[in-house]
Short mmCIF file of C-alpha atoms in Angstrom, two decimals:
data_model
loop_
_atom_site.label_atom_id
_atom_site.label_comp_id
_atom_site.label_asym_id
_atom_site.label_seq_id
_atom_site.Cartn_x
_atom_site.Cartn_y
_atom_site.Cartn_z
CA UNK A 692 -190.08 -15.96 0.80
CA UNK A 693 -186.96 -14.70 -0.98
CA UNK A 694 -185.30 -17.00 -3.48
CA UNK A 695 -182.25 -17.54 -1.26
CA UNK A 696 -184.36 -18.60 1.74
CA UNK A 697 -185.59 -21.69 -0.11
CA UNK A 698 -184.05 -25.05 0.67
CA UNK A 699 -181.06 -26.07 -1.38
CA UNK A 700 -180.24 -29.73 -1.70
CA UNK A 701 -178.48 -29.88 -5.04
CA UNK A 702 -174.99 -31.35 -5.05
CA UNK A 703 -174.50 -31.29 -1.27
CA UNK A 704 -175.01 -27.53 -1.22
CA UNK A 705 -171.88 -26.98 -3.32
CA UNK A 706 -173.91 -25.08 -5.88
CA UNK A 707 -175.41 -22.14 -4.01
CA UNK A 708 -177.27 -20.46 -6.84
CA UNK A 709 -177.81 -20.13 -10.58
CA UNK A 710 -177.95 -16.77 -12.28
CA UNK A 711 -178.83 -15.57 -15.79
CA UNK A 712 -178.16 -12.04 -16.97
CA UNK A 713 -179.39 -10.67 -20.28
CA UNK A 714 -178.00 -7.39 -21.67
CA UNK A 715 -180.31 -5.44 -23.98
CA UNK A 716 -180.45 -1.91 -25.41
CA UNK A 717 -182.97 0.34 -27.08
CA UNK A 718 -182.09 0.96 -30.72
CA UNK A 719 -182.92 4.66 -30.79
CA UNK A 720 -180.98 5.81 -27.74
CA UNK A 721 -177.23 6.08 -27.16
CA UNK A 722 -175.85 3.42 -24.84
CA UNK A 723 -175.45 4.59 -21.19
CA UNK A 724 -171.80 5.72 -21.57
CA UNK A 725 -173.02 8.25 -24.18
CA UNK A 726 -176.47 8.94 -22.77
CA UNK A 727 -177.52 12.40 -21.57
CA UNK A 728 -179.38 12.77 -18.27
CA UNK A 729 -182.57 13.76 -20.13
CA UNK A 730 -182.42 10.71 -22.35
CA UNK A 731 -181.57 8.51 -19.36
CA UNK A 732 -184.85 9.54 -17.76
CA UNK A 733 -186.70 8.85 -21.03
CA UNK A 734 -185.13 5.39 -21.22
CA UNK A 735 -186.21 4.66 -17.63
CA UNK A 736 -189.76 5.78 -18.42
CA UNK A 737 -190.00 3.75 -21.64
CA UNK A 738 -188.79 0.55 -19.99
CA UNK A 739 -190.76 0.90 -16.77
CA UNK A 740 -193.92 1.76 -18.74
CA UNK A 741 -193.44 -1.39 -20.80
CA UNK A 742 -193.25 -3.43 -17.60
CA UNK A 743 -196.12 -1.64 -15.84
CA UNK A 744 -198.42 -2.08 -18.85
CA UNK A 745 -197.59 -5.77 -19.25
CA UNK A 746 -200.53 -8.07 -19.73
CA UNK A 747 -198.73 -10.47 -17.39
CA UNK A 748 -200.14 -9.80 -13.94
CA UNK A 749 -197.10 -10.92 -11.91
CA UNK A 750 -194.70 -8.80 -13.96
CA UNK A 751 -196.92 -5.71 -13.81
CA UNK A 752 -196.65 -5.89 -10.00
CA UNK A 753 -192.86 -5.57 -9.99
CA UNK A 754 -191.64 -2.75 -7.81
CA UNK A 755 -189.80 0.18 -9.40
CA UNK A 756 -187.00 1.78 -7.40
CA UNK A 757 -185.45 5.07 -8.43
CA UNK A 758 -181.75 4.61 -7.67
CA UNK A 759 -181.31 8.34 -7.01
CA UNK A 760 -183.82 8.15 -4.18
CA UNK A 761 -182.20 5.46 -2.09
CA UNK A 762 -179.26 5.64 0.28
CA UNK A 763 -175.78 4.32 -0.44
CA UNK A 764 -176.21 1.71 2.32
CA UNK A 765 -179.41 0.41 0.71
CA UNK A 766 -177.60 0.14 -2.60
CA UNK A 767 -174.66 -1.75 -1.13
CA UNK A 768 -177.06 -4.03 0.77
CA UNK A 769 -178.73 -4.84 -2.56
CA UNK A 770 -175.36 -5.61 -4.08
CA UNK A 771 -174.54 -7.90 -1.16
CA UNK A 772 -177.82 -9.72 -1.81
CA UNK A 773 -176.87 -9.96 -5.52
CA UNK A 774 -179.84 -7.92 -6.67
CA UNK A 775 -177.67 -5.30 -8.36
CA UNK A 776 -174.13 -5.28 -9.73
CA UNK A 777 -171.23 -3.40 -8.07
CA UNK A 778 -171.08 -0.89 -10.94
CA UNK A 779 -174.77 -0.01 -10.49
CA UNK A 780 -173.91 1.53 -7.11
CA UNK A 781 -171.86 4.28 -8.74
CA UNK A 782 -174.70 5.90 -10.64
CA UNK A 783 -173.27 8.29 -13.19
CA UNK A 784 -176.61 8.86 -14.94
CA UNK A 785 -180.21 8.52 -13.72
CA UNK A 786 -180.90 4.82 -13.25
CA UNK A 787 -183.66 2.62 -11.88
CA UNK A 788 -184.28 -0.90 -10.67
CA UNK A 789 -187.35 -3.03 -11.25
CA UNK A 790 -187.61 -5.86 -8.77
CA UNK A 791 -189.87 -8.86 -8.20
CA UNK A 792 -191.22 -9.56 -4.70
CA UNK A 793 -189.03 -12.61 -4.08
CA UNK A 794 -186.00 -10.70 -5.48
CA UNK A 795 -185.35 -13.50 -7.99
CA UNK A 796 -185.98 -11.23 -10.98
CA UNK A 797 -184.58 -7.78 -11.44
CA UNK A 798 -184.15 -5.31 -14.26
CA UNK A 799 -181.38 -2.76 -13.94
CA UNK A 800 -182.07 0.24 -16.16
CA UNK A 801 -179.05 2.27 -17.34
CA UNK A 802 -176.33 0.09 -15.92
CA UNK A 803 -173.68 -0.60 -18.59
CA UNK A 804 -176.57 -1.31 -20.98
CA UNK A 805 -180.08 0.18 -20.98
CA UNK A 806 -181.54 -3.12 -19.83
CA UNK A 807 -179.97 -5.79 -17.64
CA UNK A 808 -182.42 -8.55 -16.83
CA UNK A 809 -181.26 -10.76 -13.98
CA UNK A 810 -182.83 -14.02 -12.90
CA UNK A 811 -181.68 -15.95 -9.83
CA UNK A 812 -182.56 -19.47 -8.66
CA UNK A 813 -181.39 -21.55 -5.75
CA UNK A 814 -179.14 -24.55 -6.51
CA UNK A 815 -178.43 -25.89 -9.99
CA UNK A 816 -181.35 -24.39 -11.91
CA UNK A 817 -180.01 -22.38 -14.83
CA UNK A 818 -182.79 -23.47 -17.20
CA UNK A 819 -185.49 -22.23 -14.80
CA UNK A 820 -183.58 -18.97 -14.41
CA UNK A 821 -183.30 -18.72 -18.21
CA UNK A 822 -187.02 -19.33 -18.71
CA UNK A 823 -187.87 -16.59 -16.20
CA UNK A 824 -185.44 -14.16 -17.81
CA UNK A 825 -186.83 -14.96 -21.29
CA UNK A 826 -190.32 -14.27 -20.03
CA UNK A 827 -189.36 -10.69 -19.13
CA UNK A 828 -187.21 -10.36 -22.26
CA UNK A 829 -190.04 -11.43 -24.61
CA UNK A 830 -192.40 -9.08 -22.88
CA UNK A 831 -190.03 -6.14 -23.36
CA UNK A 832 -189.24 -7.09 -26.95
CA UNK A 833 -192.91 -7.12 -27.78
CA UNK A 834 -193.25 -3.50 -26.70
CA UNK A 835 -189.81 -2.01 -27.39
CA UNK A 836 -187.50 -1.56 -30.37
CA UNK A 837 -184.53 -3.53 -29.03
CA UNK A 838 -181.09 -3.11 -30.65
CA UNK A 839 -180.73 -6.40 -32.51
CA UNK A 840 -178.86 -7.22 -35.68
CA UNK A 841 -179.68 -10.44 -37.56
CA UNK A 842 -176.01 -11.36 -37.93
CA UNK A 843 -174.50 -9.90 -34.73
CA UNK A 844 -177.40 -10.57 -32.39
CA UNK A 845 -178.13 -8.30 -29.45
CA UNK A 846 -176.01 -5.14 -29.64
CA UNK A 847 -174.42 -4.36 -26.28
CA UNK A 848 -172.23 -1.60 -24.85
CA UNK A 849 -169.30 -3.95 -24.33
CA UNK A 850 -168.02 -6.11 -27.19
CA UNK A 851 -167.65 -8.99 -24.73
CA UNK A 852 -171.45 -9.31 -24.48
CA UNK A 853 -172.52 -8.97 -28.13
CA UNK A 854 -174.57 -11.82 -29.58
CA UNK A 855 -176.69 -13.50 -26.96
CA UNK A 856 -176.00 -10.74 -24.42
CA UNK A 857 -176.24 -13.53 -21.89
CA UNK A 858 -174.04 -14.31 -18.92
CA UNK A 859 -174.87 -17.53 -17.10
CA UNK A 860 -173.23 -18.26 -13.78
CA UNK A 861 -173.21 -20.66 -10.88
CA UNK A 862 -172.15 -19.59 -7.41
CA UNK A 863 -170.19 -22.48 -5.98
CA UNK A 864 -168.70 -23.27 -2.59
CA UNK A 865 -165.26 -24.86 -3.01
CA UNK A 866 -163.54 -24.90 0.40
CA UNK A 867 -161.68 -28.20 -0.10
CA UNK A 868 -160.26 -27.26 -3.51
CA UNK A 869 -159.29 -23.81 -2.26
CA UNK A 870 -157.53 -24.89 0.95
CA UNK A 871 -155.59 -27.66 -0.75
CA UNK A 872 -154.44 -25.25 -3.50
CA UNK A 873 -156.01 -27.35 -6.25
CA UNK A 874 -158.24 -24.55 -7.45
CA UNK A 875 -155.48 -22.80 -9.39
CA UNK A 876 -155.01 -25.81 -11.65
CA UNK A 877 -158.70 -25.74 -12.42
CA UNK A 878 -158.55 -22.01 -13.21
CA UNK A 879 -156.15 -22.80 -16.03
CA UNK A 880 -158.39 -25.46 -17.52
CA UNK A 881 -161.55 -23.38 -17.17
CA UNK A 882 -160.23 -20.66 -19.51
CA UNK A 883 -159.96 -23.21 -22.30
CA UNK A 884 -163.71 -23.78 -22.13
CA UNK A 885 -164.48 -20.08 -22.59
CA UNK A 886 -165.37 -19.80 -18.90
CA UNK A 887 -164.10 -17.63 -16.07
CA UNK A 888 -164.08 -17.80 -12.27
CA UNK A 889 -164.58 -14.76 -10.06
CA UNK A 890 -165.31 -13.80 -6.46
CA UNK A 891 -168.81 -13.89 -5.03
CA UNK A 892 -169.96 -10.50 -6.31
CA UNK A 893 -168.71 -11.05 -9.84
CA UNK A 894 -166.27 -8.90 -11.70
CA UNK A 895 -163.59 -7.33 -9.53
CA UNK A 896 -164.85 -8.79 -6.26
CA UNK A 897 -162.98 -10.66 -3.55
CA UNK A 898 -163.44 -14.39 -3.06
CA UNK A 899 -164.65 -14.77 0.54
CA UNK A 900 -165.80 -17.86 2.36
CA UNK A 901 -164.57 -20.03 -0.52
CA UNK A 902 -167.48 -18.81 -2.66
CA UNK A 903 -166.81 -18.45 -6.37
CA UNK A 904 -168.76 -17.54 -9.45
CA UNK A 905 -168.16 -19.50 -12.61
CA UNK A 906 -169.54 -18.01 -15.81
CA UNK A 907 -169.27 -17.94 -19.60
CA UNK A 908 -167.08 -15.44 -21.45
CA UNK A 909 -168.22 -16.18 -24.98
CA UNK A 910 -171.55 -14.79 -26.21
CA UNK A 911 -171.27 -14.74 -30.02
CA UNK A 912 -171.74 -17.78 -32.25
CA UNK A 913 -173.25 -19.88 -29.48
CA UNK A 914 -176.82 -20.28 -28.28
CA UNK A 915 -177.90 -19.67 -24.70
CA UNK A 916 -178.57 -23.39 -24.35
CA UNK A 917 -175.07 -24.32 -25.59
CA UNK A 918 -173.57 -21.85 -23.10
CA UNK A 919 -175.58 -23.32 -20.24
CA UNK A 920 -174.79 -26.94 -21.17
CA UNK A 921 -171.06 -26.19 -21.45
CA UNK A 922 -171.04 -24.28 -18.15
CA UNK A 923 -173.03 -27.00 -16.42
CA UNK A 924 -170.83 -29.84 -17.60
CA UNK A 925 -167.62 -28.04 -16.56
CA UNK A 926 -169.18 -27.09 -13.21
CA UNK A 927 -170.14 -30.72 -12.59
CA UNK A 928 -166.51 -31.70 -13.19
CA UNK A 929 -165.39 -29.12 -10.63
CA UNK A 930 -167.94 -30.43 -8.14
CA UNK A 931 -166.65 -33.97 -8.70
CA UNK A 932 -163.14 -32.73 -7.89
CA UNK A 933 -164.38 -30.89 -4.80
CA UNK A 934 -166.11 -34.08 -3.60
CA UNK A 935 -162.98 -36.18 -4.22
CA UNK A 936 -160.89 -33.80 -2.10
CA UNK A 937 -163.59 -33.63 0.60
CA UNK A 938 -163.72 -37.42 0.85
CA UNK A 939 -159.95 -37.58 1.01
CA UNK A 940 -159.96 -35.08 3.89
CA UNK A 941 -162.44 -37.25 5.77
CA UNK A 942 -160.61 -40.50 5.07
CA UNK A 943 -157.07 -39.35 5.74
CA UNK A 944 -157.31 -36.41 8.13
CA UNK A 945 -160.60 -36.84 9.91
CA UNK A 946 -159.36 -35.70 13.33
CA UNK A 947 -157.67 -32.58 11.99
CA UNK A 948 -160.74 -31.81 9.94
CA UNK A 949 -163.12 -32.30 12.89
CA UNK A 950 -160.83 -30.13 14.96
CA UNK A 951 -160.96 -27.35 12.36
CA UNK A 952 -164.76 -27.44 12.19
CA UNK A 953 -165.19 -27.38 15.99
CA UNK A 954 -162.55 -24.67 16.33
CA UNK A 955 -164.48 -22.50 13.87
CA UNK A 956 -167.74 -23.24 15.68
CA UNK A 957 -166.15 -22.34 19.01
CA UNK A 958 -164.93 -19.01 17.69
CA UNK A 959 -168.26 -18.15 16.07
CA UNK A 960 -170.17 -18.98 19.26
CA UNK A 961 -167.93 -17.09 21.66
CA UNK A 962 -166.01 -14.18 20.18
CA UNK A 963 -167.12 -10.61 20.75
CA UNK A 964 -165.43 -8.97 17.76
CA UNK A 965 -165.69 -10.58 14.33
CA UNK A 966 -164.36 -9.06 11.09
CA UNK A 967 -166.27 -9.88 7.91
CA UNK A 968 -163.62 -11.91 6.14
CA UNK A 969 -162.91 -14.06 9.19
CA UNK A 970 -166.63 -14.67 9.72
CA UNK A 971 -166.98 -15.80 6.11
CA UNK A 972 -164.12 -18.28 6.45
CA UNK A 973 -165.50 -19.67 9.73
CA UNK A 974 -169.02 -20.00 8.33
CA UNK A 975 -167.55 -21.71 5.29
CA UNK A 976 -165.95 -24.28 7.63
CA UNK A 977 -169.31 -24.84 9.36
CA UNK A 978 -171.05 -25.26 6.01
CA UNK A 979 -168.51 -27.91 5.01
CA UNK A 980 -168.77 -29.64 8.42
CA UNK A 981 -172.57 -29.82 8.09
CA UNK A 982 -172.41 -31.13 4.53
CA UNK A 983 -169.92 -33.84 5.49
CA UNK A 984 -171.95 -34.88 8.53
CA UNK A 985 -169.22 -33.95 11.03
CA UNK A 986 -171.76 -31.83 12.89
CA UNK A 987 -175.50 -31.28 12.73
CA UNK A 988 -177.97 -28.84 14.18
CA UNK A 989 -179.53 -29.67 17.55
CA UNK A 990 -183.21 -30.71 17.35
CA UNK A 991 -182.80 -30.87 13.54
CA UNK A 992 -183.21 -27.12 13.28
CA UNK A 993 -183.07 -25.64 9.78
CA UNK A 994 -179.90 -23.78 8.96
CA UNK A 995 -179.03 -21.69 5.91
CA UNK A 996 -175.37 -20.73 6.05
CA UNK A 997 -175.52 -18.76 2.81
CA UNK A 998 -178.32 -16.61 4.21
CA UNK A 999 -176.24 -16.01 7.36
CA UNK A 1000 -173.25 -15.08 5.18
CA UNK A 1001 -175.43 -12.48 3.44
CA UNK A 1002 -176.84 -11.06 6.68
CA UNK A 1003 -173.37 -10.36 8.13
CA UNK A 1004 -172.16 -8.34 5.11
CA UNK A 1005 -171.44 -4.74 6.17
CA UNK A 1006 -174.49 -3.00 4.66
CA UNK A 1007 -176.99 -5.77 5.46
CA UNK A 1008 -175.75 -5.86 9.04
CA UNK A 1009 -176.36 -2.12 9.39
CA UNK A 1010 -179.82 -2.51 7.92
CA UNK A 1011 -180.62 -5.27 10.44
CA UNK A 1012 -179.42 -2.99 13.25
CA UNK A 1013 -181.37 -0.05 11.78
CA UNK A 1014 -178.39 2.27 12.19
CA UNK A 1015 -175.10 3.26 10.65
CA UNK A 1016 -172.10 1.54 12.20
CA UNK A 1017 -168.38 2.12 11.78
CA UNK A 1018 -166.05 -0.81 11.11
CA UNK A 1019 -165.35 -1.54 14.82
CA UNK A 1020 -169.03 -1.43 15.75
CA UNK A 1021 -169.90 -3.63 12.79
CA UNK A 1022 -167.41 -6.28 13.92
CA UNK A 1023 -169.06 -6.26 17.35
CA UNK A 1024 -172.57 -6.36 15.88
CA UNK A 1025 -171.52 -9.21 13.58
CA UNK A 1026 -170.22 -11.30 16.49
CA UNK A 1027 -173.47 -10.71 18.41
CA UNK A 1028 -175.63 -11.49 15.39
CA UNK A 1029 -173.89 -14.81 14.77
CA UNK A 1030 -173.99 -15.83 18.45
CA UNK A 1031 -177.73 -15.22 18.41
CA UNK A 1032 -178.55 -16.70 15.01
CA UNK A 1033 -176.22 -19.64 14.52
CA UNK A 1034 -178.17 -22.67 15.81
CA UNK A 1035 -176.51 -25.00 18.35
CA UNK A 1036 -174.47 -27.64 16.61
CA UNK A 1037 -173.90 -31.17 17.92
CA UNK A 1038 -171.95 -34.29 16.95
CA UNK B 218 -151.17 -19.64 -7.53
CA UNK B 219 -150.37 -16.18 -6.23
CA UNK B 220 -151.59 -12.96 -7.76
CA UNK B 221 -149.20 -11.73 -10.49
CA UNK B 222 -149.41 -8.24 -9.04
CA UNK B 223 -149.26 -8.37 -5.22
CA UNK B 224 -147.73 -11.88 -5.01
CA UNK B 225 -149.49 -12.28 -1.65
CA UNK B 226 -153.10 -13.24 -2.14
CA UNK B 227 -154.25 -16.23 -4.18
CA UNK B 228 -155.23 -15.41 -7.75
CA UNK B 229 -158.94 -15.87 -8.32
CA UNK B 230 -159.23 -14.64 -11.87
CA UNK B 231 -157.31 -15.30 -15.00
CA UNK B 232 -157.39 -12.99 -17.98
CA UNK B 233 -156.39 -14.86 -21.08
CA UNK B 234 -156.23 -13.38 -24.56
CA UNK B 235 -154.47 -13.84 -27.86
CA UNK B 236 -151.99 -10.99 -28.39
CA UNK B 237 -150.15 -11.02 -31.70
CA UNK B 238 -150.91 -14.71 -32.02
CA UNK B 239 -149.56 -15.50 -28.55
CA UNK B 240 -151.66 -16.65 -25.60
CA UNK B 241 -151.11 -14.17 -22.78
CA UNK B 242 -152.39 -14.90 -19.27
CA UNK B 243 -152.48 -12.68 -16.22
CA UNK B 244 -153.50 -14.11 -12.85
CA UNK B 245 -154.92 -11.61 -10.38
CA UNK B 246 -156.55 -11.58 -7.00
CA UNK B 247 -159.80 -9.64 -6.91
CA UNK B 248 -158.36 -6.90 -4.70
CA UNK B 249 -155.62 -6.07 -7.18
CA UNK B 250 -157.93 -6.35 -10.15
CA UNK B 251 -160.34 -4.00 -8.46
CA UNK B 252 -158.20 -1.54 -6.52
CA UNK B 253 -155.10 -1.05 -8.56
CA UNK B 254 -156.56 0.59 -11.58
CA UNK B 255 -153.17 1.84 -12.70
CA UNK B 256 -151.99 -1.74 -12.92
CA UNK B 257 -155.01 -2.72 -14.93
CA UNK B 258 -154.61 0.21 -17.30
CA UNK B 259 -150.90 -0.37 -17.79
CA UNK B 260 -151.24 -4.08 -18.12
CA UNK B 261 -154.79 -4.58 -19.27
CA UNK B 262 -154.44 -7.47 -21.69
CA UNK B 263 -157.84 -6.61 -23.14
CA UNK B 264 -156.56 -3.18 -24.08
CA UNK B 265 -153.28 -4.61 -25.32
CA UNK B 266 -154.90 -7.09 -27.57
CA UNK B 267 -157.33 -4.53 -28.91
CA UNK B 268 -154.40 -2.17 -29.37
CA UNK B 269 -152.77 -4.94 -31.40
CA UNK B 270 -155.76 -5.07 -33.67
CA UNK B 271 -155.98 -1.33 -34.10
CA UNK B 272 -152.30 -0.76 -34.68
CA UNK B 273 -152.50 -2.78 -37.86
CA UNK B 274 -155.24 -0.61 -39.25
CA UNK B 275 -155.07 2.65 -37.34
CA UNK B 276 -156.40 5.44 -39.52
CA UNK B 277 -154.60 8.76 -39.79
CA UNK B 278 -155.91 11.20 -37.24
CA UNK B 279 -157.21 13.58 -39.93
CA UNK B 280 -159.55 10.96 -41.33
CA UNK B 281 -160.43 9.61 -37.89
CA UNK B 282 -163.85 8.02 -38.24
CA UNK B 283 -166.58 9.32 -35.97
CA UNK B 284 -170.01 7.80 -35.37
CA UNK B 285 -172.55 10.12 -37.02
CA UNK B 286 -175.05 9.37 -34.26
CA UNK B 287 -173.27 9.44 -30.88
CA UNK B 288 -169.91 10.94 -31.93
CA UNK B 289 -167.77 8.06 -30.69
CA UNK B 290 -164.29 7.76 -32.19
CA UNK B 291 -161.94 4.77 -32.38
CA UNK B 292 -159.60 6.45 -29.87
CA UNK B 293 -162.46 6.76 -27.41
CA UNK B 294 -163.35 3.11 -27.88
CA UNK B 295 -159.73 2.06 -27.40
CA UNK B 296 -159.65 4.03 -24.15
CA UNK B 297 -162.76 2.68 -22.43
CA UNK B 298 -163.67 -0.42 -24.48
CA UNK B 299 -167.31 0.69 -24.58
CA UNK B 300 -169.39 1.11 -27.73
CA UNK B 301 -171.44 4.34 -27.87
CA UNK B 302 -174.66 3.31 -29.61
CA UNK B 303 -176.15 0.69 -31.94
CA UNK B 304 -175.13 2.80 -34.97
CA UNK B 305 -171.44 2.43 -33.96
CA UNK B 306 -171.71 -1.26 -34.81
CA UNK B 307 -172.24 -0.34 -38.47
CA UNK B 308 -169.86 2.67 -38.60
CA UNK B 309 -166.96 0.72 -37.06
CA UNK B 310 -167.85 -2.66 -38.53
CA UNK B 311 -164.38 -3.12 -40.05
CA UNK B 312 -162.68 -2.44 -36.72
CA UNK B 313 -165.06 -4.35 -34.50
CA UNK B 314 -165.33 -7.50 -36.57
CA UNK B 315 -161.77 -8.76 -35.86
CA UNK B 316 -162.29 -7.93 -32.17
CA UNK B 317 -165.44 -10.04 -32.03
CA UNK B 318 -163.55 -12.83 -33.75
CA UNK B 319 -160.76 -12.63 -31.16
CA UNK B 320 -163.04 -12.47 -28.13
CA UNK B 321 -165.67 -14.95 -29.21
CA UNK B 322 -164.05 -16.92 -32.04
CA UNK B 323 -167.06 -16.02 -34.17
CA UNK B 324 -168.69 -13.07 -35.89
CA UNK B 325 -172.15 -14.55 -36.34
CA UNK B 326 -175.00 -14.76 -33.86
CA UNK B 327 -176.78 -18.09 -33.71
CA UNK B 328 -178.87 -17.70 -30.57
CA UNK B 329 -182.18 -16.17 -29.52
CA UNK B 330 -183.90 -13.64 -31.78
CA UNK B 331 -186.71 -11.25 -30.94
CA UNK B 332 -190.04 -12.78 -32.01
CA UNK B 333 -190.53 -9.81 -34.35
CA UNK B 334 -187.46 -10.90 -36.31
CA UNK B 335 -188.80 -14.40 -36.58
CA UNK B 336 -191.91 -12.90 -38.16
CA UNK B 337 -189.71 -10.97 -40.59
CA UNK B 338 -187.77 -14.12 -41.43
CA UNK B 339 -191.05 -15.98 -41.97
CA UNK B 340 -192.14 -13.27 -44.37
CA UNK B 341 -188.92 -13.55 -46.39
CA UNK B 342 -189.29 -17.33 -46.55
CA UNK B 343 -192.92 -16.99 -47.57
CA UNK B 344 -192.01 -14.61 -50.42
CA UNK B 345 -189.20 -16.91 -51.58
CA UNK B 346 -191.56 -19.90 -51.65
CA UNK B 347 -194.18 -17.93 -53.57
CA UNK B 348 -191.54 -16.81 -56.08
CA UNK B 349 -190.50 -20.42 -56.69
CA UNK B 350 -194.15 -21.40 -57.17
CA UNK B 351 -194.62 -18.46 -59.56
CA UNK B 352 -191.61 -19.57 -61.62
CA UNK B 353 -193.00 -23.08 -61.79
CA UNK B 354 -196.45 -21.81 -62.85
CA UNK B 355 -194.88 -19.73 -65.64
CA UNK B 356 -192.85 -22.69 -66.83
CA UNK B 357 -195.97 -24.85 -67.22
CA UNK B 358 -197.80 -21.84 -68.74
CA UNK B 359 -200.42 -21.81 -66.00
CA UNK B 360 -200.90 -18.03 -66.27
CA UNK B 361 -204.07 -17.96 -64.20
CA UNK B 362 -202.20 -19.49 -61.26
CA UNK B 363 -199.19 -17.21 -61.94
CA UNK B 364 -201.41 -14.10 -61.69
CA UNK B 365 -202.77 -15.28 -58.34
CA UNK B 366 -199.24 -15.94 -57.04
CA UNK B 367 -197.98 -12.57 -58.27
CA UNK B 368 -200.78 -10.80 -56.38
CA UNK B 369 -200.00 -12.84 -53.27
CA UNK B 370 -196.31 -11.84 -53.42
CA UNK B 371 -197.30 -8.17 -53.77
CA UNK B 372 -199.65 -8.47 -50.79
CA UNK B 373 -196.98 -10.02 -48.55
CA UNK B 374 -194.39 -7.45 -49.67
CA UNK B 375 -196.78 -4.62 -48.97
CA UNK B 376 -197.69 -5.87 -45.49
CA UNK B 377 -196.19 -3.61 -42.90
CA UNK B 378 -192.46 -4.05 -42.29
CA UNK B 379 -192.16 -5.02 -38.70
CA UNK B 380 -188.48 -4.53 -38.10
CA UNK B 381 -185.94 -1.81 -38.69
CA UNK B 382 -186.16 1.47 -40.48
#
């Protein structure tokens, strides 16, 4: 079972996932922006050997993927599933990915830094994600000479990551705050806490289906635990606000709200052509309707809207269909996929 | 709030930095932040604020500092905001330190350390404690004990350095 297929019951499903990313580099090699192809290959070998020879059985079984050997569609599909970052798709130098079976742990080699350890968990579980990332980090540190300075911490390619080299983030679903325009006020306040909000695929990505990523910007002079506690307490405040607005919607505009949810359900169940962005918005409405008890699945069937949202992304959709599709064909395939996979919903 | 660039889509990211002591904020939608590179380059607050730092201390081009390991120069760093190698951190310490202060409000790491460094730190502490004990032994003229402590300090100092060059 992949991490995102597990059940998520934290905070009414508002928090989709928790993610920890650690940036590390080898002391003796130039950082990727200054790394030759030959040295890039050496860096890949050194890091993957360290993992393969790990005394930890689970870690030694991680799969290594040579990024040069996989298709562009496979890469984009991985990005859509949050396994790799958008910049890892444009490989300028030889790069590799080491991935756990459940896809919750990954190591990108030669992204912006030599090592990018990523740990994902469902719901509000940053400390579990941190513990899993530390496990890999400690293992690598034991075997490798990692670029670390006692006063500056972990030395990273970008000055925004120096220190802990850690980025913690929550993916949150904020449809009520977004539609009522209250989100922009929160954006202002968030900056004051050294945090930032981005679209669902992180830096430079579009916010679709009311999904946002909230993460720390500061990495020097703070501990990983302080970062996580600050991020968690601010995120809880945002969730409180989202819940206040949701309750207000139900209390004051129940009929309009029910109408919007059923309208979205009707479209999803009947249209023949469905562009990605529209599908995300409609699924977001369904997710909200389910969480507020406006609708439920018939025969108490399990439903994972976030998983559906991932499956209908362009590259994942093509992988499910086992063929390349142009935009028009994808919109048709997406409509069919949702008609077939969205369970029946009842009052 | 609408994107400061396209004024059509809602802004989903805010870039906020101190430039010349003033708080500057740019609100962007992800599409503009991503697609319109020209806009980002022209108006990249990150670049502007780093430019602000460098302009105060920009060296003359003839004595432009270059990293003796990877060859990175300050101009290169100003252009792409990426550091070339771990050695750059020491070569450009004077330039990078104010940048760290501006981004993070700090120049000192307080978080996780590799276990190897903890061992190194332990060793330093151990030597310091032994030195204090040695001083005390000398003061009370316990030379037998002092000789033992002196040998112990030598042994710890000799033990293989775990970290660094």
